[in-house]
């Protein structure tokens, strides 16, 4: 059991300020908890799927930024950092695999509902492992200025990170960046054009998305020819 105080019970000042990576992590975790509670309180329907979509986007952009910026720092700066991050990375992989299955199944499917419950349980366990064990050790190992620098880097990566599961993407740099960053464009196009977490609904919308992208490409070619 860790002797370090959970970041859940620290003040913002003790976390290094509102811009520190610890404060940013805690805010994201609180939003994940809120979205999971909201999803579980709603009946089946469009609103429930919208909440699930928001949660998926948050969880995967958050985790990608952790794996790209934060966990390498923990491995450098914290005793037993490799062991601690390996455990969290395993949780991330399980969440990735389950969410991939969820996105292939139709809303209302009993198997899908079971996987949603399982992935929510894993997300909550991941939050506790990070807030109670891993992040307090990082906070005790570095000063506030370094926590704020890590926070800025983490936020920059999160804004350009994939927002959906990709099981083949490695959990550690440089492989995750090489494969994950290009996929973020596809994910954000999915989000922009409203592709749902249901594979059946996605097929029809994917055709529209492909058509729009082809039109954009064709327009670009036409503009270049006109300039010539």
PDB file of N, CA, C and O in Angstrom, residues 140-181:
ATOM      1  N   UNK A 140       5.256  13.828  -5.803  1.00  0.00           N
ATOM      2  CA  UNK A 140       6.244  13.932  -4.731  1.00  0.00           C
ATOM      3  C   UNK A 140       7.683  13.932  -5.257  1.00  0.00           C
ATOM      4  O   UNK A 140       8.611  14.268  -4.522  1.00  0.00           O
ATOM      5  N   UNK A 141       7.851  13.560  -6.539  1.00  0.00           N
ATOM      6  CA  UNK A 141       9.200  13.442  -7.096  1.00  0.00           C
ATOM      7  C   UNK A 141       9.670  14.683  -7.841  1.00  0.00           C
ATOM      8  O   UNK A 141      10.873  14.869  -8.040  1.00  0.00           O
ATOM      9  N   UNK A 142       8.730  15.547  -8.259  1.00  0.00           N
ATOM     10  CA  UNK A 142       9.115  16.712  -9.061  1.00  0.00           C
ATOM     11  C   UNK A 142       8.477  17.973  -8.488  1.00  0.00           C
ATOM     12  O   UNK A 142       7.521  17.906  -7.701  1.00  0.00           O
ATOM     13  N   UNK A 143       8.977  19.135  -8.901  1.00  0.00           N
ATOM     14  CA  UNK A 143       8.441  20.397  -8.379  1.00  0.00           C
ATOM     15  C   UNK A 143       7.253  20.890  -9.206  1.00  0.00           C
ATOM     16  O   UNK A 143       6.923  20.338 -10.259  1.00  0.00           O
ATOM     17  N   UNK A 144       6.617  21.950  -8.716  1.00  0.00           N
ATOM     18  CA  UNK A 144       5.408  22.470  -9.351  1.00  0.00           C
ATOM     19  C   UNK A 144       5.662  22.950 -10.777  1.00  0.00           C
ATOM     20  O   UNK A 144       4.826  22.762 -11.667  1.00  0.00           O
ATOM     21  N   UNK A 145       6.817  23.573 -11.009  1.00  0.00           N
ATOM     22  CA  UNK A 145       7.118  24.078 -12.353  1.00  0.00           C
ATOM     23  C   UNK A 145       7.193  22.935 -13.356  1.00  0.00           C
ATOM     24  O   UNK A 145       6.696  23.037 -14.486  1.00  0.00           O
ATOM     25  N   UNK A 146       7.806  21.830 -12.957  1.00  0.00           N
ATOM     26  CA  UNK A 146       7.910  20.685 -13.855  1.00  0.00           C
ATOM     27  C   UNK A 146       6.541  20.043 -14.089  1.00  0.00           C
ATOM     28  O   UNK A 146       6.232  19.591 -15.193  1.00  0.00           O
ATOM     29  N   UNK A 147       5.695  20.026 -13.057  1.00  0.00           N
ATOM     30  CA  UNK A 147       4.339  19.498 -13.220  1.00  0.00           C
ATOM     31  C   UNK A 147       3.537  20.350 -14.203  1.00  0.00           C
ATOM     32  O   UNK A 147       2.739  19.825 -14.980  1.00  0.00           O
ATOM     33  N   UNK A 148       3.769  21.666 -14.186  1.00  0.00           N
ATOM     34  CA  UNK A 148       3.064  22.539 -15.135  1.00  0.00           C
ATOM     35  C   UNK A 148       3.586  22.338 -16.552  1.00  0.00           C
ATOM     36  O   UNK A 148       2.811  22.370 -17.520  1.00  0.00           O
ATOM     37  N   UNK A 149       4.900  22.119 -16.706  1.00  0.00           N
ATOM     38  CA  UNK A 149       5.443  21.843 -18.038  1.00  0.00           C
ATOM     39  C   UNK A 149       4.890  20.532 -18.585  1.00  0.00           C
ATOM     40  O   UNK A 149       4.533  20.443 -19.771  1.00  0.00           O
ATOM     41  N   UNK A 150       4.838  19.528 -17.734  1.00  0.00           N
ATOM     42  CA  UNK A 150       4.242  18.255 -18.156  1.00  0.00           C
ATOM     43  C   UNK A 150       2.773  18.444 -18.514  1.00  0.00           C
ATOM     44  O   UNK A 150       2.273  17.839 -19.477  1.00  0.00           O
ATOM     45  N   UNK A 151       2.080  19.288 -17.763  1.00  0.00           N
ATOM     46  CA  UNK A 151       0.674  19.552 -18.046  1.00  0.00           C
ATOM     47  C   UNK A 151       0.462  20.190 -19.403  1.00  0.00           C
ATOM     48  O   UNK A 151      -0.456  19.822 -20.142  1.00  0.00           O
ATOM     49  N   UNK A 152       1.327  21.137 -19.761  1.00  0.00           N
ATOM     50  CA  UNK A 152       1.211  21.792 -21.073  1.00  0.00           C
ATOM     51  C   UNK A 152       1.472  20.805 -22.201  1.00  0.00           C
ATOM     52  O   UNK A 152       0.753  20.795 -23.214  1.00  0.00           O
ATOM     53  N   UNK A 153       2.493  19.960 -22.040  1.00  0.00           N
ATOM     54  CA  UNK A 153       2.804  18.961 -23.072  1.00  0.00           C
ATOM     55  C   UNK A 153       1.685  17.939 -23.186  1.00  0.00           C
ATOM     56  O   UNK A 153       1.285  17.545 -24.292  1.00  0.00           O
ATOM     57  N   UNK A 154       1.177  17.500 -22.049  1.00  0.00           N
ATOM     58  CA  UNK A 154       0.079  16.519 -22.020  1.00  0.00           C
ATOM     59  C   UNK A 154      -1.166  17.061 -22.720  1.00  0.00           C
ATOM     60  O   UNK A 154      -1.785  16.372 -23.530  1.00  0.00           O
ATOM     61  N   UNK A 155      -1.496  18.314 -22.444  1.00  0.00           N
ATOM     62  CA  UNK A 155      -2.682  18.925 -23.046  1.00  0.00           C
ATOM     63  C   UNK A 155      -2.517  19.076 -24.556  1.00  0.00           C
ATOM     64  O   UNK A 155      -3.468  18.854 -25.327  1.00  0.00           O
ATOM     65  N   UNK A 156      -1.315  19.445 -25.005  1.00  0.00           N
ATOM     66  CA  UNK A 156      -1.074  19.599 -26.445  1.00  0.00           C
ATOM     67  C   UNK A 156      -1.250  18.274 -27.171  1.00  0.00           C
ATOM     68  O   UNK A 156      -1.848  18.220 -28.259  1.00  0.00           O
ATOM     69  N   UNK A 157      -0.747  17.198 -26.586  1.00  0.00           N
ATOM     70  CA  UNK A 157      -0.889  15.882 -27.209  1.00  0.00           C
ATOM     71  C   UNK A 157      -2.346  15.443 -27.177  1.00  0.00           C
ATOM     72  O   UNK A 157      -2.869  14.896 -28.154  1.00  0.00           O
ATOM     73  N   UNK A 158      -3.019  15.669 -26.075  1.00  0.00           N
ATOM     74  CA  UNK A 158      -4.412  15.237 -25.946  1.00  0.00           C
ATOM     75  C   UNK A 158      -5.294  15.866 -27.024  1.00  0.00           C
ATOM     76  O   UNK A 158      -6.228  15.228 -27.529  1.00  0.00           O
ATOM     77  N   UNK A 159      -5.001  17.131 -27.379  1.00  0.00           N
ATOM     78  CA  UNK A 159      -5.834  17.823 -28.367  1.00  0.00           C
ATOM     79  C   UNK A 159      -5.677  17.257 -29.779  1.00  0.00           C
ATOM     80  O   UNK A 159      -6.507  17.525 -30.642  1.00  0.00           O
ATOM     81  N   UNK A 160      -4.616  16.506 -30.028  1.00  0.00           N
ATOM     82  CA  UNK A 160      -4.404  15.928 -31.360  1.00  0.00           C
ATOM     83  C   UNK A 160      -4.369  14.400 -31.309  1.00  0.00           C
ATOM     84  O   UNK A 160      -3.878  13.766 -32.226  1.00  0.00           O
ATOM     85  N   UNK A 161      -4.899  13.813 -30.238  1.00  0.00           N
ATOM     86  CA  UNK A 161      -4.814  12.367 -30.024  1.00  0.00           C
ATOM     87  C   UNK A 161      -5.995  11.642 -30.665  1.00  0.00           C
ATOM     88  O   UNK A 161      -7.051  12.240 -30.904  1.00  0.00           O
ATOM     89  N   UNK A 162      -5.851  10.353 -30.940  1.00  0.00           N
ATOM     90  CA  UNK A 162      -7.007   9.544 -31.366  1.00  0.00           C
ATOM     91  C   UNK A 162      -8.106   9.581 -30.313  1.00  0.00           C
ATOM     92  O   UNK A 162      -7.828   9.713 -29.117  1.00  0.00           O
ATOM     93  N   UNK A 163      -9.345   9.453 -30.762  1.00  0.00           N
ATOM     94  CA  UNK A 163     -10.481   9.519 -29.848  1.00  0.00           C
ATOM     95  C   UNK A 163     -11.298   8.234 -29.832  1.00  0.00           C
ATOM     96  O   UNK A 163     -12.400   8.199 -29.276  1.00  0.00           O
ATOM     97  N   UNK A 164     -10.750   7.172 -30.435  1.00  0.00           N
ATOM     98  CA  UNK A 164     -11.415   5.868 -30.460  1.00  0.00           C
ATOM     99  C   UNK A 164     -10.365   4.780 -30.283  1.00  0.00           C
ATOM    100  O   UNK A 164      -9.163   5.034 -30.462  1.00  0.00           O
ATOM    101  N   UNK A 165     -10.786   3.562 -29.953  1.00  0.00           N
ATOM    102  CA  UNK A 165      -9.821   2.482 -29.734  1.00  0.00           C
ATOM    103  C   UNK A 165      -9.177   2.015 -31.030  1.00  0.00           C
ATOM    104  O   UNK A 165      -9.829   1.939 -32.069  1.00  0.00           O
ATOM    105  N   UNK A 166      -7.891   1.687 -30.937  1.00  0.00           N
ATOM    106  CA  UNK A 166      -7.133   1.100 -32.037  1.00  0.00           C
ATOM    107  C   UNK A 166      -6.238   0.019 -31.429  1.00  0.00           C
ATOM    108  O   UNK A 166      -5.120   0.312 -30.984  1.00  0.00           O
ATOM    109  N   UNK A 167      -6.716  -1.224 -31.381  1.00  0.00           N
ATOM    110  CA  UNK A 167      -5.993  -2.278 -30.653  1.00  0.00           C
ATOM    111  C   UNK A 167      -4.566  -2.525 -31.110  1.00  0.00           C
ATOM    112  O   UNK A 167      -3.732  -2.970 -30.322  1.00  0.00           O
ATOM    113  N   UNK A 168      -4.254  -2.235 -32.367  1.00  0.00           N
ATOM    114  CA  UNK A 168      -2.920  -2.527 -32.882  1.00  0.00           C
ATOM    115  C   UNK A 168      -1.892  -1.461 -32.519  1.00  0.00           C
ATOM    116  O   UNK A 168      -0.693  -1.666 -32.698  1.00  0.00           O
ATOM    117  N   UNK A 169      -2.338  -0.315 -32.011  1.00  0.00           N
ATOM    118  CA  UNK A 169      -1.402   0.762 -31.673  1.00  0.00           C
ATOM    119  C   UNK A 169      -0.665   0.406 -30.383  1.00  0.00           C
ATOM    120  O   UNK A 169      -1.300   0.076 -29.379  1.00  0.00           O
ATOM    121  N   UNK A 170       0.678   0.461 -30.378  1.00  0.00           N
ATOM    122  CA  UNK A 170       1.432   0.135 -29.158  1.00  0.00           C
ATOM    123  C   UNK A 170       1.107   1.101 -28.033  1.00  0.00           C
ATOM    124  O   UNK A 170       0.635   2.216 -28.256  1.00  0.00           O
ATOM    125  N   UNK A 171       1.403   0.681 -26.814  1.00  0.00           N
ATOM    126  CA  UNK A 171       1.127   1.493 -25.633  1.00  0.00           C
ATOM    127  C   UNK A 171       2.255   2.466 -25.321  1.00  0.00           C
ATOM    128  O   UNK A 171       2.080   3.369 -24.505  1.00  0.00           O
ATOM    129  N   UNK A 172       3.439   2.307 -25.942  1.00  0.00           N
ATOM    130  CA  UNK A 172       4.590   3.136 -25.577  1.00  0.00           C
ATOM    131  C   UNK A 172       5.201   3.816 -26.807  1.00  0.00           C
ATOM    132  O   UNK A 172       5.122   3.305 -27.923  1.00  0.00           O
ATOM    133  N   UNK A 173       5.842   4.989 -26.584  1.00  0.00           N
ATOM    134  CA  UNK A 173       6.576   5.661 -27.664  1.00  0.00           C
ATOM    135  C   UNK A 173       7.791   4.830 -28.062  1.00  0.00           C
ATOM    136  O   UNK A 173       8.310   4.075 -27.233  1.00  0.00           O
ATOM    137  N   UNK A 174       8.255   4.982 -29.322  1.00  0.00           N
ATOM    138  CA  UNK A 174       7.703   5.883 -30.347  1.00  0.00           C
ATOM    139  C   UNK A 174       6.578   5.270 -31.156  1.00  0.00           C
ATOM    140  O   UNK A 174       5.958   5.947 -31.951  1.00  0.00           O
ATOM    141  N   UNK A 175       6.318   3.963 -30.933  1.00  0.00           N
ATOM    142  CA  UNK A 175       5.318   3.274 -31.748  1.00  0.00           C
ATOM    143  C   UNK A 175       3.934   3.868 -31.646  1.00  0.00           C
ATOM    144  O   UNK A 175       3.225   3.977 -32.655  1.00  0.00           O
ATOM    145  N   UNK A 176       3.526   4.292 -30.447  1.00  0.00           N
ATOM    146  CA  UNK A 176       2.172   4.832 -30.315  1.00  0.00           C
ATOM    147  C   UNK A 176       2.019   6.138 -31.095  1.00  0.00           C
ATOM    148  O   UNK A 176       0.996   6.388 -31.722  1.00  0.00           O
ATOM    149  N   UNK A 177       3.045   6.987 -31.083  1.00  0.00           N
ATOM    150  CA  UNK A 177       2.965   8.250 -31.820  1.00  0.00           C
ATOM    151  C   UNK A 177       2.993   8.019 -33.329  1.00  0.00           C
ATOM    152  O   UNK A 177       2.238   8.643 -34.083  1.00  0.00           O
ATOM    153  N   UNK A 178       3.851   7.107 -33.780  1.00  0.00           N
ATOM    154  CA  UNK A 178       3.977   6.846 -35.212  1.00  0.00           C
ATOM    155  C   UNK A 178       2.674   6.324 -35.806  1.00  0.00           C
ATOM    156  O   UNK A 178       2.307   6.667 -36.930  1.00  0.00           O
ATOM    157  N   UNK A 179       1.967   5.480 -35.049  1.00  0.00           N
ATOM    158  CA  UNK A 179       0.722   4.903 -35.556  1.00  0.00           C
ATOM    159  C   UNK A 179      -0.507   5.682 -35.089  1.00  0.00           C
ATOM    160  O   UNK A 179      -1.485   5.789 -35.824  1.00  0.00           O
ATOM    161  N   UNK A 180      -0.461   6.214 -33.867  1.00  0.00           N
ATOM    162  CA  UNK A 180      -1.641   6.843 -33.302  1.00  0.00           C
ATOM    163  C   UNK A 180      -1.952   8.213 -33.853  1.00  0.00           C
ATOM    164  O   UNK A 180      -3.118   8.538 -34.100  1.00  0.00           O
ATOM    165  N   UNK A 181      -0.927   9.035 -34.058  1.00  0.00           N
ATOM    166  CA  UNK A 181      -1.175  10.406 -34.518  1.00  0.00           C
ATOM    167  C   UNK A 181      -1.873  10.432 -35.881  1.00  0.00           C
ATOM    168  O   UNK A 181      -2.854  11.183 -36.049  1.00  0.00           O
TER     169      UNK A 181
END
